Coordinates of C-alpha atoms and ligand atoms in Angstrom, one line a residue:
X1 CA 15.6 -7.0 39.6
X2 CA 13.3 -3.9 40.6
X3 CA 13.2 -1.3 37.9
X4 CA 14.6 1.4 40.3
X5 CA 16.8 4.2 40.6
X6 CA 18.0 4.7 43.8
X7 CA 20.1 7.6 44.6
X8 CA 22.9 7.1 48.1
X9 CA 23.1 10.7 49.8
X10 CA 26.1 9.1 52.1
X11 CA 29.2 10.8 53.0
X12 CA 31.1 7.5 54.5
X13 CA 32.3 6.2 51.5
X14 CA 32.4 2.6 52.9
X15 CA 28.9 3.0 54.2
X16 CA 28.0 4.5 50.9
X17 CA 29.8 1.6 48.5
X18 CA 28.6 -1.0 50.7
X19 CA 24.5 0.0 50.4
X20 CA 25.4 0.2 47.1
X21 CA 26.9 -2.9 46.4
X22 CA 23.9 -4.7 47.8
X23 CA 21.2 -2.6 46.2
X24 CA 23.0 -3.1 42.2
X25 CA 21.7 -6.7 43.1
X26 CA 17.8 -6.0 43.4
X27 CA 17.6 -2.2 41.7
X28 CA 18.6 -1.4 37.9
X29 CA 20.6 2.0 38.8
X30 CA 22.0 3.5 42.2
X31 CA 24.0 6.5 42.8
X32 CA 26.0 8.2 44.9
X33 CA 26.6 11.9 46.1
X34 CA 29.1 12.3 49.1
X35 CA 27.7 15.9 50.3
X36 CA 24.0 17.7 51.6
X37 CA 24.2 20.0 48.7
X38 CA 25.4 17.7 45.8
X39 CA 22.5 15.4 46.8
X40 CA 19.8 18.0 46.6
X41 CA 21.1 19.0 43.4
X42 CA 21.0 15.3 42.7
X43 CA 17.6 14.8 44.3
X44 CA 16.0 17.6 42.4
X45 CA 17.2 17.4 39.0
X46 CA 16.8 13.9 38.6
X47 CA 13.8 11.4 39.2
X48 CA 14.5 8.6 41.3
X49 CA 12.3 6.1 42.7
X50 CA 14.0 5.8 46.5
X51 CA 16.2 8.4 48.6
X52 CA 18.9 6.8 51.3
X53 CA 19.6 10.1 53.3
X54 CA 22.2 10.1 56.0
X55 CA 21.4 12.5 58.3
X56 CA 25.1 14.2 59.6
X57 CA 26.3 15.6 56.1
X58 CA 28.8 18.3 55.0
X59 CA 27.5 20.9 53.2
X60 CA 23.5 20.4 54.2
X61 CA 22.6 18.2 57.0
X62 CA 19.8 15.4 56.1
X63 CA 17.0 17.0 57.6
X64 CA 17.3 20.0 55.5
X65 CA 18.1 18.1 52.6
X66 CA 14.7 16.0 53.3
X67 CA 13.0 19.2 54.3
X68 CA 14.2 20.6 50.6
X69 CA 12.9 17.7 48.5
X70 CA 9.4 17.7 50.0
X71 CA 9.2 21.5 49.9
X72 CA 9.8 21.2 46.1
X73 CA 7.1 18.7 46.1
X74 CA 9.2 15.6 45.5
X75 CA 7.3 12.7 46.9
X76 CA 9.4 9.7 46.6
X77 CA 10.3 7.1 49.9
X78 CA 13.2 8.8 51.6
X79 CA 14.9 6.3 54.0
X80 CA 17.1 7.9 56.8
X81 CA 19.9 7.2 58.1
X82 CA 21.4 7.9 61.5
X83 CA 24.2 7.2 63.6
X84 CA 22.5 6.7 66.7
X85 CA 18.8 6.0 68.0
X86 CA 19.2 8.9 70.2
X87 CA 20.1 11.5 67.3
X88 CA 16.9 11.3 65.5
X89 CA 14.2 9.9 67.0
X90 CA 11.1 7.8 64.4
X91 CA 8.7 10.8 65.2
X92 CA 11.5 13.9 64.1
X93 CA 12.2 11.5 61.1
X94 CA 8.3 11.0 60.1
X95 CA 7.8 14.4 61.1
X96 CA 10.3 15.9 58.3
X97 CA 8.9 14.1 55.8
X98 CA 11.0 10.7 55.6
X99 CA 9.5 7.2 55.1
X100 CA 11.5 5.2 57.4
X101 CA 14.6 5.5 58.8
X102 CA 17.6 2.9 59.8
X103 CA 20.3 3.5 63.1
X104 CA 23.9 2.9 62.1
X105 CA 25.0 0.4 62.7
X106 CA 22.6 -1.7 60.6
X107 CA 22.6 -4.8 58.7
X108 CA 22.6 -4.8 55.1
X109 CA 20.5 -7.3 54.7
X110 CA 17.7 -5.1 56.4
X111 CA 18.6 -2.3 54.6
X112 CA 17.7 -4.0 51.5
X113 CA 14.7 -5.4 53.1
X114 CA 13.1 -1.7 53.9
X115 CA 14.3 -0.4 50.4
X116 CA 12.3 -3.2 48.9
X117 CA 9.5 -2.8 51.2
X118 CA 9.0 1.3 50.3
X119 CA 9.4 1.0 46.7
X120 CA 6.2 -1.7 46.9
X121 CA 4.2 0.5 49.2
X122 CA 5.3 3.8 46.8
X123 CA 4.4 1.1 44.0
X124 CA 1.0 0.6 45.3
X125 CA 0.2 4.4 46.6
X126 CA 1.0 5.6 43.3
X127 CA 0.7 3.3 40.7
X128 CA 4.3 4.5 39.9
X129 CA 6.0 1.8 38.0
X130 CA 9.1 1.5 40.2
X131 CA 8.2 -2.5 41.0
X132 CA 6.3 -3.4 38.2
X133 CA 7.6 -6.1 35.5
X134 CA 6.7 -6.0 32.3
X135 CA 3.9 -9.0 32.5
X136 CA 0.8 -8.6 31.0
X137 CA -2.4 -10.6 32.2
X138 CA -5.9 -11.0 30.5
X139 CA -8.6 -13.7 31.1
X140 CA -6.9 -16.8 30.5
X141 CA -3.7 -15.5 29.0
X142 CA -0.5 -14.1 30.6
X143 CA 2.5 -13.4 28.8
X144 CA 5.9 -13.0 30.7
X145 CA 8.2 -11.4 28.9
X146 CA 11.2 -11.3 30.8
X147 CA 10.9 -15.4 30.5
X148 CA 9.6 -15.2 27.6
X149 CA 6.6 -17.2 28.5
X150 CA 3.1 -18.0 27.3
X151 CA 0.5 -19.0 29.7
X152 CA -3.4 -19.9 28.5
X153 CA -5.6 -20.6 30.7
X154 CA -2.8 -21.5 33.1
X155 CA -1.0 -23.9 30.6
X156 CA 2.6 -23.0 28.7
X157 CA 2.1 -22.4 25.2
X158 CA 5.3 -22.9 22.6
X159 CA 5.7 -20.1 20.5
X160 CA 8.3 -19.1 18.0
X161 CA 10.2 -16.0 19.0
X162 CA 8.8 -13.7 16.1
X163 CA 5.3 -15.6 17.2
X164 CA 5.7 -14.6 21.0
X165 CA 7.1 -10.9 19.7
X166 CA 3.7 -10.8 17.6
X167 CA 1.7 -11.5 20.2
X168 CA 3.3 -9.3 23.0
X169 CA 3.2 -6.4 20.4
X170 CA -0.4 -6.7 20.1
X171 CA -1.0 -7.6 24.0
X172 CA 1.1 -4.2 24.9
X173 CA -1.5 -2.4 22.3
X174 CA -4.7 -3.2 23.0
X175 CA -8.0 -2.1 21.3
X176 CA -5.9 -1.0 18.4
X177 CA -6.0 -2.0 14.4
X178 CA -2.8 -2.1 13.1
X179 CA -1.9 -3.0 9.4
X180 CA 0.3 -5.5 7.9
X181 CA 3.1 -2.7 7.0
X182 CA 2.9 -1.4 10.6
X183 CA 3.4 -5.0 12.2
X184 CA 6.6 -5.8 9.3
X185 CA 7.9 -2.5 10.8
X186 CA 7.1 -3.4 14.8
X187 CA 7.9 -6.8 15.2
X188 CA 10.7 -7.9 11.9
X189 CA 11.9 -4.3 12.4
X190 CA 12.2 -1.2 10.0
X191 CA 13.8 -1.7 6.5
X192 CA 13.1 -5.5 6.9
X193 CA 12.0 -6.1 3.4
X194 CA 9.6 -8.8 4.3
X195 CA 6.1 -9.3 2.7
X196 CA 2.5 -9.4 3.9
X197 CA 1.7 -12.5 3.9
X198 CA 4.7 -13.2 5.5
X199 CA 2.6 -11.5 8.6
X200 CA -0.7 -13.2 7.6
X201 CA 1.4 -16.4 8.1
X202 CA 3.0 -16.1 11.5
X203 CA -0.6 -14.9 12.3
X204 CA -2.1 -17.9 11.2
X205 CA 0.3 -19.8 12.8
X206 CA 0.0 -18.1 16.4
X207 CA -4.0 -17.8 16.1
X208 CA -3.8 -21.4 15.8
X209 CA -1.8 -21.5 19.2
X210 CA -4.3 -19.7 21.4
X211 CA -7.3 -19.2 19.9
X212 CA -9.6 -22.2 20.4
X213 CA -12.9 -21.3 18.3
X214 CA -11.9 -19.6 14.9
X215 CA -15.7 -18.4 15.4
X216 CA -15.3 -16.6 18.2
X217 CA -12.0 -15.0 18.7
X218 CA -11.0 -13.9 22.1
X219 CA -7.9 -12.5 21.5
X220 CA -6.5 -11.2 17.8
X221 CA -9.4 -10.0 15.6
X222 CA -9.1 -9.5 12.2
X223 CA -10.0 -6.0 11.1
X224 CA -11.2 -6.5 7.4
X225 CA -9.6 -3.9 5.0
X226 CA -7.0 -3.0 7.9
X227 CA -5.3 -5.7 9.6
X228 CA -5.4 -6.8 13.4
X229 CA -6.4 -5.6 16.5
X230 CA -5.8 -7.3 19.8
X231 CA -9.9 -7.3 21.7
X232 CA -8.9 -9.2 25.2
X233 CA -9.2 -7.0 27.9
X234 CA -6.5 -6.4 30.9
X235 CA -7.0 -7.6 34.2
Ligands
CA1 CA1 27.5 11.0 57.7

């Protein structure tokens, strides 16, 4: 799943459920608006991470809808669509500021395929986080949350859940102390009327897991006085 929002400016309603149908599967939100106008109201007021545009609308034809969103300096991938090759030709549809366009009829399959393959490019351009997961990587350790999986130096770690939620608390918030009392409200939650050393323990108890010199910690310091403080760097 590609954390996306996608927005359909598509006046064939069949056209229009069908795209979206087939983008629900690999993007987290997609909508729909059936006119020019509704979809530059849509387009403006909203952020999205990917416009399909058709280009024959009512209301406001595509290529002033497209021309609209860049002229309010709204730089996300806008993919066209057109009815034939002849309408709109890959030059006009550069040249009004669209990322890539598609003739009708096309396969959905490709559709999805050029949808995934702007959203990377925007990804990489921009540093936007429209394809990015919520894995974190440091020397030797990645954590993969949506798994929820531990690797160190390339090998699978077991942790406990409240173990792995410790540790991906701290990986998510590097370079920063945090105190007992903050960590019982982060990671068992607010009102949890757990102790201290209740954290000290699942501490231990996950130190012992990835850390493989007690002398020379590489990831989850002790801050004396204070608490913990996660030292590895990103990569
Ligand atoms: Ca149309």
């Amino acid at each position: 799943m590609i954390k996306s929002k996608v927005l359909i400016i598509e006046d064939e309603f069949d056209i229009a459920q069908l795209v979206k149908l087939h983008l629900s599967d690999v993007c987290d939100k997609v909508e729909i608006a059936n006119n020019g106008l509704k979809g530059l109201e849509m387009a403006l007021n909203r952020e999205w991470s990917l416009i399909i545009l058709d280009l024959r609308l009512p209301g406001m034809d595509g290529i002033q809808v497209c021309q609209q969103i860049r002229a309010k300096g709204k730089y996300m991938p806008i993919l066209m669509l057109t009815a034939k090759s002849t309408e709109l030709d890959r030059v006009l549809g550069l040249e009004i500021g669209a990322d890539d366009y598609l003739t009708k009829p096309f396969s959905v399959l490709e559709l999805v395929a050029r949808v995934k393959a702007l959203l990377r490019r925007f990804d990489v351009a921009t540093g936007y986080s429209s394809v990015t997961n919520n894995n974190l990587a440091f020397e030797d350790l990645q954590l993969f949350p949506d798994e929820r999986k531990v690797l160190l130096k390339n090998q699978e770690v077991e942790l406990t859940a409240k173990e792995f939620d410790l540790l991906y608390f701290f990986a998510s918030n590097p370079n920063i102390a945090f105190k007992r009392s903050q960590l019982l409200d982060q990671v068992w939650g607010y009102g949890h009327d757990g102790y201290e050393h209740t954290v000290n323990s699942h501490m231990n108890r996950l130190r012992n897991k990835i850390e493989d010199d007690p002398d020379n910690i590489k990831f989850i310091k002790t801050i004396w006085g204070v608490g913990y403080k996660f030292i590895a760097k990103p990569i």
